[in-house]
Amino acid sequence: MKNKFINMLLAAIVFITCSCDKDTVYLAERSFPDASTTFLKINYASMYPTNPAVQLSINGERVSGLITGRTPFPGGGFNTNGSSFPDYLALKSGANTLSIAIPKKNTNTDSITLFSALLTLDAAKNHTVHVTDTGSKTKTLLIEDDLVFADTVCRYRFVNLMPNVPLIDLYYGTTLISTGIPYLGSSNYFNLPAPATTLAWTIRETGTLPTSTALASYSSANTSIRGRVYSAFALGYKGQTATATRPYISFLLNK
């Protein structure tokens, strides 16, 4: 199978395309070309200790180059690997199979399929599928993204992708923003004014004091830009310290 990867910058939006021998094309776009189209973002948050490079396929056709853990695709994010654009894959709605595999060296042939899942995607909707944990414990969380809101604020949703932390709280500075978010659960959307001074985002286990040691923290002005929609997500494993597996609070861009 022949893959072709094209990156083009047009009107400040990156359009990522991938075509295979059937000339199936996936586009990261902003408007729905027809009523049967759906948009999908894949948040690959599986934290293997060896952090192997993998490739993503939809319905048996490659849609990504090599990526590693903590990579939203397409588009990347902040405190993640990858770029930082709010892109989605354009697909046909209905049943779509996502596969994640390690390819054989210097080939386009899958060597080890790490995970495969059937996703049912509604037409004319934006979705993010979050992939977490490893091996036979790999899980997905498919969420519909709402990108319509007032552009005078920053908009967020918080997702818990930490397999060994049942409930997580999210803080912005010293303010508790979301509490008791379960593993494979997400908060409702919330809006924050774009701050004059960027504060640190912090995650803690629910039930611990706001002064207790955080699971992870992150600070970047890019996470609080007016008019943007973010998915904040906790990932990794409590108690781990290695870069590939430790806890993170990261962000992907939905808009």
Short mmCIF file of N, CA and C in Angstrom, two decimals, residues 2-158:
data_model
loop_
_atom_site.label_atom_id
_atom_site.label_comp_id
_atom_site.label_asym_id
_atom_site.label_seq_id
_atom_site.Cartn_x
_atom_site.Cartn_y
_atom_site.Cartn_z
N LYS A 2 0.51 2.14 -0.84
CA LYS A 2 1.33 3.34 -0.97
C LYS A 2 0.68 4.49 -0.23
N ASN A 3 1.45 5.12 0.62
CA ASN A 3 0.95 6.26 1.38
C ASN A 3 1.49 7.54 0.79
N LYS A 4 0.70 8.57 0.83
CA LYS A 4 1.16 9.88 0.39
C LYS A 4 0.72 10.91 1.42
N PHE A 5 1.66 11.62 1.98
CA PHE A 5 1.34 12.59 3.03
C PHE A 5 1.63 14.00 2.51
N ILE A 6 0.66 14.86 2.55
CA ILE A 6 0.79 16.21 2.03
C ILE A 6 0.39 17.19 3.10
N ASN A 7 1.25 18.14 3.35
CA ASN A 7 0.91 19.20 4.30
C ASN A 7 0.85 20.52 3.54
N MET A 8 -0.21 21.25 3.68
CA MET A 8 -0.30 22.56 3.04
C MET A 8 -0.89 23.57 4.01
N LEU A 9 -0.37 24.75 3.94
CA LEU A 9 -0.85 25.83 4.80
C LEU A 9 -1.73 26.73 3.96
N LEU A 10 -3.00 26.88 4.36
CA LEU A 10 -3.92 27.69 3.60
C LEU A 10 -4.80 28.46 4.57
N ALA A 11 -4.70 29.77 4.49
CA ALA A 11 -5.52 30.64 5.33
C ALA A 11 -5.38 30.29 6.80
N ALA A 12 -4.13 30.01 7.20
CA ALA A 12 -3.76 29.72 8.59
C ALA A 12 -4.35 28.43 9.11
N ILE A 13 -4.89 27.57 8.20
CA ILE A 13 -5.41 26.27 8.60
C ILE A 13 -4.59 25.21 7.90
N VAL A 14 -4.11 24.23 8.65
CA VAL A 14 -3.35 23.16 8.04
C VAL A 14 -4.30 22.09 7.56
N PHE A 15 -4.15 21.73 6.29
CA PHE A 15 -4.92 20.64 5.71
C PHE A 15 -3.99 19.46 5.56
N ILE A 16 -4.25 18.39 6.32
CA ILE A 16 -3.40 17.21 6.28
C ILE A 16 -4.11 16.14 5.47
N THR A 17 -3.49 15.64 4.43
CA THR A 17 -4.14 14.63 3.61
C THR A 17 -3.30 13.39 3.59
N CYS A 18 -3.99 12.27 3.42
CA CYS A 18 -3.30 10.98 3.27
C CYS A 18 -4.06 10.16 2.26
N SER A 19 -3.41 9.71 1.19
CA SER A 19 -4.09 8.89 0.20
C SER A 19 -3.39 7.57 0.08
N CYS A 20 -4.19 6.53 -0.15
CA CYS A 20 -3.66 5.19 -0.26
C CYS A 20 -3.96 4.68 -1.66
N ASP A 21 -3.76 3.38 -1.89
CA ASP A 21 -3.89 2.86 -3.24
C ASP A 21 -5.32 2.91 -3.75
N LYS A 22 -6.30 3.14 -2.87
CA LYS A 22 -7.68 3.31 -3.31
C LYS A 22 -8.03 4.78 -3.49
N ASP A 23 -7.05 5.66 -3.35
CA ASP A 23 -7.23 7.10 -3.51
C ASP A 23 -8.24 7.67 -2.53
N THR A 24 -8.41 7.01 -1.38
CA THR A 24 -9.23 7.57 -0.32
C THR A 24 -8.46 8.71 0.32
N VAL A 25 -9.11 9.85 0.47
CA VAL A 25 -8.42 11.05 0.96
C VAL A 25 -9.08 11.53 2.24
N TYR A 26 -8.25 11.86 3.21
CA TYR A 26 -8.73 12.40 4.47
C TYR A 26 -8.25 13.84 4.58
N LEU A 27 -9.15 14.73 4.87
CA LEU A 27 -8.82 16.15 4.94
C LEU A 27 -9.14 16.69 6.32
N ALA A 28 -8.23 17.50 6.85
CA ALA A 28 -8.52 18.23 8.08
C ALA A 28 -9.14 19.56 7.66
N GLU A 29 -10.44 19.69 7.87
CA GLU A 29 -11.16 20.85 7.38
C GLU A 29 -11.98 21.50 8.50
N ARG A 30 -12.74 22.55 8.12
CA ARG A 30 -13.57 23.25 9.09
C ARG A 30 -15.05 23.20 8.77
N SER A 31 -15.43 22.99 7.50
CA SER A 31 -16.84 22.96 7.14
C SER A 31 -17.15 21.60 6.52
N PHE A 32 -18.41 21.16 6.64
CA PHE A 32 -18.80 19.85 6.16
C PHE A 32 -19.13 19.93 4.67
N PRO A 33 -18.39 19.19 3.81
CA PRO A 33 -18.63 19.27 2.37
C PRO A 33 -19.95 18.68 1.94
N ASP A 34 -20.50 17.72 2.71
CA ASP A 34 -21.80 17.14 2.39
C ASP A 34 -22.38 16.54 3.66
N ALA A 35 -23.63 16.11 3.57
CA ALA A 35 -24.37 15.67 4.75
C ALA A 35 -23.86 14.36 5.32
N SER A 36 -23.08 13.60 4.56
CA SER A 36 -22.60 12.31 5.05
C SER A 36 -21.23 12.39 5.72
N THR A 37 -20.63 13.57 5.72
CA THR A 37 -19.28 13.72 6.26
C THR A 37 -19.29 13.87 7.78
N THR A 38 -18.28 13.33 8.41
CA THR A 38 -18.08 13.51 9.84
C THR A 38 -16.61 13.84 10.07
N PHE A 39 -16.30 14.49 11.17
CA PHE A 39 -14.92 14.85 11.49
C PHE A 39 -14.47 14.11 12.74
N LEU A 40 -13.20 13.66 12.73
CA LEU A 40 -12.66 12.89 13.84
C LEU A 40 -11.25 13.34 14.17
N LYS A 41 -10.99 13.51 15.46
CA LYS A 41 -9.64 13.72 15.98
C LYS A 41 -9.31 12.52 16.87
N ILE A 42 -8.08 12.02 16.77
CA ILE A 42 -7.64 10.86 17.54
C ILE A 42 -6.60 11.32 18.55
N ASN A 43 -6.92 11.17 19.83
CA ASN A 43 -5.97 11.54 20.89
C ASN A 43 -5.29 10.27 21.37
N TYR A 44 -4.09 10.02 20.83
CA TYR A 44 -3.36 8.80 21.18
C TYR A 44 -2.61 9.03 22.49
N ALA A 45 -3.22 8.57 23.59
CA ALA A 45 -2.69 8.81 24.93
C ALA A 45 -2.28 7.52 25.62
N SER A 46 -1.98 6.47 24.85
CA SER A 46 -1.47 5.22 25.43
C SER A 46 -0.01 5.42 25.80
N MET A 47 0.33 5.15 27.07
CA MET A 47 1.66 5.46 27.59
C MET A 47 2.44 4.17 27.84
N TYR A 48 2.99 3.60 26.77
CA TYR A 48 3.82 2.40 26.90
C TYR A 48 5.21 2.78 27.44
N PRO A 49 5.80 1.97 28.31
CA PRO A 49 7.14 2.30 28.86
C PRO A 49 8.20 2.50 27.78
N THR A 50 8.12 1.71 26.69
CA THR A 50 9.10 1.85 25.61
C THR A 50 8.70 2.91 24.60
N ASN A 51 7.49 3.43 24.70
CA ASN A 51 6.97 4.48 23.84
C ASN A 51 7.24 4.19 22.35
N PRO A 52 6.74 3.08 21.82
CA PRO A 52 7.01 2.74 20.43
C PRO A 52 6.32 3.69 19.46
N ALA A 53 6.95 3.91 18.31
CA ALA A 53 6.31 4.69 17.25
C ALA A 53 5.25 3.84 16.57
N VAL A 54 4.07 4.43 16.37
CA VAL A 54 2.95 3.71 15.78
C VAL A 54 2.38 4.51 14.62
N GLN A 55 1.52 3.85 13.85
CA GLN A 55 0.77 4.53 12.82
C GLN A 55 -0.71 4.24 12.99
N LEU A 56 -1.53 5.23 12.64
CA LEU A 56 -2.97 5.13 12.77
C LEU A 56 -3.58 4.80 11.41
N SER A 57 -4.58 3.92 11.43
CA SER A 57 -5.31 3.57 10.21
C SER A 57 -6.81 3.70 10.47
N ILE A 58 -7.52 4.11 9.43
CA ILE A 58 -8.98 4.12 9.45
C ILE A 58 -9.45 3.21 8.33
N ASN A 59 -10.24 2.21 8.71
CA ASN A 59 -10.78 1.25 7.73
C ASN A 59 -9.67 0.62 6.89
N GLY A 60 -8.55 0.33 7.55
CA GLY A 60 -7.46 -0.36 6.90
C GLY A 60 -6.53 0.52 6.09
N GLU A 61 -6.74 1.82 6.08
CA GLU A 61 -5.90 2.72 5.31
C GLU A 61 -5.16 3.68 6.25
N ARG A 62 -3.87 3.82 6.03
CA ARG A 62 -3.05 4.68 6.88
C ARG A 62 -3.49 6.14 6.78
N VAL A 63 -3.60 6.80 7.93
CA VAL A 63 -3.93 8.22 7.94
C VAL A 63 -2.87 9.05 8.65
N SER A 64 -1.84 8.41 9.19
CA SER A 64 -0.80 9.16 9.90
C SER A 64 0.57 8.64 9.52
N GLY A 65 1.57 9.47 9.78
CA GLY A 65 2.93 8.99 9.79
C GLY A 65 3.21 8.36 11.15
N LEU A 66 4.48 8.19 11.49
CA LEU A 66 4.83 7.64 12.78
C LEU A 66 4.58 8.65 13.88
N ILE A 67 3.88 8.25 14.92
CA ILE A 67 3.66 9.09 16.09
C ILE A 67 3.97 8.27 17.33
N THR A 68 4.14 8.95 18.45
CA THR A 68 4.37 8.29 19.73
C THR A 68 3.27 8.68 20.71
N GLY A 69 3.32 8.15 21.93
CA GLY A 69 2.31 8.45 22.93
C GLY A 69 2.20 9.93 23.21
N ARG A 70 1.02 10.33 23.70
CA ARG A 70 0.73 11.73 24.04
C ARG A 70 0.71 12.60 22.78
N THR A 71 0.08 12.07 21.72
CA THR A 71 -0.01 12.82 20.47
C THR A 71 -1.45 12.86 19.97
N PRO A 72 -2.11 14.01 20.01
CA PRO A 72 -3.39 14.15 19.32
C PRO A 72 -3.14 14.26 17.81
N PHE A 73 -3.98 13.57 17.01
CA PHE A 73 -3.79 13.58 15.56
C PHE A 73 -5.14 13.72 14.87
N PRO A 74 -5.23 14.53 13.81
CA PRO A 74 -4.19 15.49 13.43
C PRO A 74 -4.26 16.72 14.31
N GLY A 75 -3.22 17.48 14.34
CA GLY A 75 -3.26 18.77 15.01
C GLY A 75 -2.40 18.94 16.22
N GLY A 76 -2.13 17.87 16.97
CA GLY A 76 -1.27 18.02 18.14
C GLY A 76 -1.94 18.86 19.23
N GLY A 77 -1.12 19.54 20.02
CA GLY A 77 -1.66 20.34 21.11
C GLY A 77 -0.55 20.95 21.93
N PHE A 78 -0.79 21.14 23.21
CA PHE A 78 0.18 21.76 24.11
C PHE A 78 0.49 20.81 25.26
N ASN A 79 1.78 20.73 25.60
CA ASN A 79 2.31 19.70 26.49
C ASN A 79 2.02 18.32 25.90
N THR A 80 2.11 18.24 24.58
CA THR A 80 1.94 17.00 23.84
C THR A 80 3.07 16.89 22.82
N ASN A 81 3.09 15.79 22.11
CA ASN A 81 3.92 15.68 20.92
C ASN A 81 3.08 16.11 19.72
N GLY A 82 3.73 16.41 18.62
CA GLY A 82 3.00 16.84 17.44
C GLY A 82 2.95 18.33 17.31
N SER A 83 2.15 18.81 16.37
CA SER A 83 2.04 20.24 16.08
C SER A 83 1.01 20.88 17.02
N SER A 84 0.45 21.99 16.62
CA SER A 84 -0.54 22.67 17.48
C SER A 84 -1.58 23.36 16.61
N PHE A 85 -2.36 22.53 15.90
CA PHE A 85 -3.43 23.04 15.04
C PHE A 85 -4.74 22.34 15.38
N PRO A 86 -5.89 23.01 15.19
CA PRO A 86 -7.19 22.43 15.57
C PRO A 86 -7.81 21.61 14.45
N ASP A 87 -7.07 20.65 13.89
CA ASP A 87 -7.52 19.93 12.71
C ASP A 87 -8.22 18.62 13.05
N TYR A 88 -9.05 18.16 12.10
CA TYR A 88 -9.76 16.90 12.21
C TYR A 88 -9.59 16.13 10.90
N LEU A 89 -9.80 14.81 10.97
CA LEU A 89 -9.90 13.99 9.77
C LEU A 89 -11.32 14.04 9.26
N ALA A 90 -11.50 14.23 7.96
CA ALA A 90 -12.83 14.18 7.34
C ALA A 90 -13.09 12.75 6.87
N LEU A 91 -14.16 12.13 7.37
CA LEU A 91 -14.49 10.74 7.08
C LEU A 91 -15.95 10.63 6.69
N LYS A 92 -16.32 9.47 6.16
CA LYS A 92 -17.72 9.17 5.97
C LYS A 92 -18.33 8.80 7.32
N SER A 93 -19.53 9.28 7.58
CA SER A 93 -20.18 8.98 8.86
C SER A 93 -20.56 7.51 8.94
N GLY A 94 -20.97 7.10 10.13
CA GLY A 94 -21.33 5.71 10.36
C GLY A 94 -20.19 4.93 10.99
N ALA A 95 -20.09 3.65 10.66
CA ALA A 95 -19.09 2.77 11.26
C ALA A 95 -17.73 2.99 10.61
N ASN A 96 -16.73 3.25 11.44
CA ASN A 96 -15.34 3.39 11.00
C ASN A 96 -14.45 2.64 11.98
N THR A 97 -13.49 1.90 11.45
CA THR A 97 -12.60 1.11 12.31
C THR A 97 -11.26 1.82 12.47
N LEU A 98 -10.90 2.10 13.70
CA LEU A 98 -9.61 2.69 14.03
C LEU A 98 -8.64 1.58 14.43
N SER A 99 -7.44 1.58 13.83
CA SER A 99 -6.40 0.62 14.19
C SER A 99 -5.12 1.36 14.51
N ILE A 100 -4.40 0.84 15.50
CA ILE A 100 -3.11 1.41 15.92
C ILE A 100 -2.10 0.28 15.87
N ALA A 101 -1.03 0.47 15.08
CA ALA A 101 -0.10 -0.64 14.87
C ALA A 101 1.33 -0.14 14.80
N ILE A 102 2.26 -1.01 15.19
CA ILE A 102 3.69 -0.78 15.01
C ILE A 102 4.07 -1.36 13.65
N PRO A 103 4.61 -0.56 12.73
CA PRO A 103 4.97 -1.11 11.41
C PRO A 103 6.31 -1.83 11.44
N LYS A 104 6.49 -2.73 10.49
CA LYS A 104 7.81 -3.33 10.30
C LYS A 104 8.78 -2.26 9.84
N LYS A 105 10.02 -2.37 10.27
CA LYS A 105 11.03 -1.36 9.96
C LYS A 105 11.17 -1.18 8.45
N ASN A 106 11.14 0.09 8.04
CA ASN A 106 11.32 0.47 6.64
C ASN A 106 10.27 -0.10 5.69
N THR A 107 9.07 -0.39 6.24
CA THR A 107 7.99 -0.90 5.39
C THR A 107 6.68 -0.22 5.76
N ASN A 108 5.66 -0.44 4.92
CA ASN A 108 4.31 0.02 5.24
C ASN A 108 3.44 -1.11 5.77
N THR A 109 4.08 -2.23 6.13
CA THR A 109 3.35 -3.39 6.62
C THR A 109 3.28 -3.38 8.13
N ASP A 110 2.08 -3.59 8.68
CA ASP A 110 1.92 -3.65 10.13
C ASP A 110 2.63 -4.87 10.68
N SER A 111 3.39 -4.68 11.74
CA SER A 111 4.05 -5.79 12.42
C SER A 111 3.24 -6.25 13.61
N ILE A 112 2.85 -5.29 14.46
CA ILE A 112 2.07 -5.61 15.66
C ILE A 112 0.90 -4.64 15.74
N THR A 113 -0.31 -5.16 15.71
CA THR A 113 -1.49 -4.31 15.92
C THR A 113 -1.73 -4.20 17.42
N LEU A 114 -1.57 -3.00 17.94
CA LEU A 114 -1.72 -2.79 19.37
C LEU A 114 -3.18 -2.69 19.79
N PHE A 115 -4.01 -2.16 18.88
CA PHE A 115 -5.40 -1.91 19.28
C PHE A 115 -6.24 -1.68 18.03
N SER A 116 -7.50 -2.10 18.10
CA SER A 116 -8.45 -1.84 17.04
C SER A 116 -9.83 -1.64 17.67
N ALA A 117 -10.59 -0.69 17.15
CA ALA A 117 -11.92 -0.42 17.71
C ALA A 117 -12.84 0.09 16.62
N LEU A 118 -14.11 -0.29 16.73
CA LEU A 118 -15.14 0.19 15.81
C LEU A 118 -15.77 1.44 16.40
N LEU A 119 -15.75 2.53 15.65
CA LEU A 119 -16.31 3.80 16.09
C LEU A 119 -17.53 4.13 15.25
N THR A 120 -18.62 4.51 15.89
CA THR A 120 -19.82 4.95 15.18
C THR A 120 -19.88 6.47 15.26
N LEU A 121 -19.73 7.12 14.11
CA LEU A 121 -19.59 8.57 14.04
C LEU A 121 -20.82 9.19 13.37
N ASP A 122 -21.45 10.14 14.06
CA ASP A 122 -22.63 10.80 13.52
C ASP A 122 -22.25 11.77 12.41
N ALA A 123 -23.14 11.91 11.44
CA ALA A 123 -22.90 12.83 10.32
C ALA A 123 -22.93 14.27 10.80
N ALA A 124 -22.13 15.10 10.13
CA ALA A 124 -22.10 16.55 10.38
C ALA A 124 -21.79 16.87 11.84
N LYS A 125 -20.92 16.07 12.45
CA LYS A 125 -20.49 16.30 13.83
C LYS A 125 -18.97 16.26 13.90
N ASN A 126 -18.43 16.93 14.91
CA ASN A 126 -17.01 16.82 15.25
C ASN A 126 -16.87 15.88 16.44
N HIS A 127 -15.92 14.95 16.35
CA HIS A 127 -15.69 13.98 17.43
C HIS A 127 -14.21 13.93 17.79
N THR A 128 -13.94 13.59 19.04
CA THR A 128 -12.60 13.21 19.46
C THR A 128 -12.68 11.85 20.11
N VAL A 129 -11.82 10.93 19.66
CA VAL A 129 -11.70 9.64 20.34
C VAL A 129 -10.39 9.65 21.11
N HIS A 130 -10.50 9.49 22.42
CA HIS A 130 -9.34 9.43 23.30
C HIS A 130 -8.97 7.97 23.50
N VAL A 131 -7.71 7.62 23.29
CA VAL A 131 -7.22 6.25 23.43
C VAL A 131 -6.24 6.22 24.59
N THR A 132 -6.47 5.35 25.58
CA THR A 132 -5.62 5.34 26.76
C THR A 132 -5.36 3.91 27.24
N ASP A 133 -4.40 3.79 28.15
CA ASP A 133 -3.92 2.53 28.70
C ASP A 133 -3.26 1.70 27.60
N THR A 134 -2.82 0.50 27.92
CA THR A 134 -1.97 -0.27 27.02
C THR A 134 -2.42 -1.73 26.94
N GLY A 135 -1.94 -2.41 25.89
CA GLY A 135 -2.20 -3.84 25.74
C GLY A 135 -3.68 -4.16 25.75
N SER A 136 -4.03 -5.24 26.44
CA SER A 136 -5.42 -5.68 26.50
C SER A 136 -6.30 -4.74 27.32
N LYS A 137 -5.70 -3.83 28.05
CA LYS A 137 -6.46 -2.87 28.86
C LYS A 137 -6.76 -1.57 28.12
N THR A 138 -6.33 -1.47 26.86
CA THR A 138 -6.56 -0.25 26.09
C THR A 138 -8.04 0.06 26.02
N LYS A 139 -8.37 1.33 26.24
CA LYS A 139 -9.76 1.79 26.23
C LYS A 139 -9.89 3.03 25.34
N THR A 140 -11.12 3.28 24.89
CA THR A 140 -11.41 4.49 24.14
C THR A 140 -12.55 5.26 24.81
N LEU A 141 -12.52 6.55 24.62
CA LEU A 141 -13.62 7.43 25.03
C LEU A 141 -13.94 8.31 23.82
N LEU A 142 -15.10 8.12 23.23
CA LEU A 142 -15.53 8.89 22.06
C LEU A 142 -16.46 9.99 22.51
N ILE A 143 -16.11 11.23 22.17
CA ILE A 143 -16.87 12.39 22.63
C ILE A 143 -17.22 13.26 21.43
N GLU A 144 -18.43 13.78 21.41
CA GLU A 144 -18.81 14.78 20.41
C GLU A 144 -18.33 16.15 20.88
N ASP A 145 -17.68 16.88 20.00
CA ASP A 145 -17.15 18.20 20.32
C ASP A 145 -18.13 19.28 19.88
N ASP A 146 -18.36 20.24 20.74
CA ASP A 146 -19.22 21.38 20.45
C ASP A 146 -18.32 22.60 20.24
N LEU A 147 -18.28 23.10 19.03
CA LEU A 147 -17.37 24.20 18.71
C LEU A 147 -18.07 25.54 18.57
N VAL A 148 -19.37 25.57 18.91
CA VAL A 148 -20.13 26.81 18.80
C VAL A 148 -20.21 27.49 20.16
N PHE A 149 -19.64 28.68 20.27
CA PHE A 149 -19.69 29.42 21.53
C PHE A 149 -19.27 30.86 21.29
N ALA A 150 -19.43 31.70 22.30
CA ALA A 150 -19.03 33.11 22.19
C ALA A 150 -17.51 33.20 22.15
N ASP A 151 -16.98 33.93 21.18
CA ASP A 151 -15.53 33.97 21.00
C ASP A 151 -14.85 35.02 21.87
N THR A 152 -15.56 35.50 22.89
CA THR A 152 -14.97 36.48 23.81
C THR A 152 -14.29 35.81 25.00
N VAL A 153 -14.38 34.47 25.08
CA VAL A 153 -13.81 33.74 26.21
C VAL A 153 -12.99 32.56 25.67
N CYS A 154 -12.36 31.81 26.58
CA CYS A 154 -11.72 30.53 26.25
C CYS A 154 -12.65 29.43 26.73
N ARG A 155 -12.79 28.36 25.93
CA ARG A 155 -13.71 27.29 26.29
C ARG A 155 -12.94 25.98 26.46
N TYR A 156 -13.36 25.19 27.45
CA TYR A 156 -12.62 23.97 27.81
C TYR A 156 -13.57 22.82 28.15
N ARG A 157 -13.02 21.62 28.02
CA ARG A 157 -13.60 20.43 28.62
C ARG A 157 -12.43 19.62 29.17
N PHE A 158 -12.61 18.97 30.31
CA PHE A 158 -11.55 18.23 30.98
C PHE A 158 -11.86 16.74 30.95
#
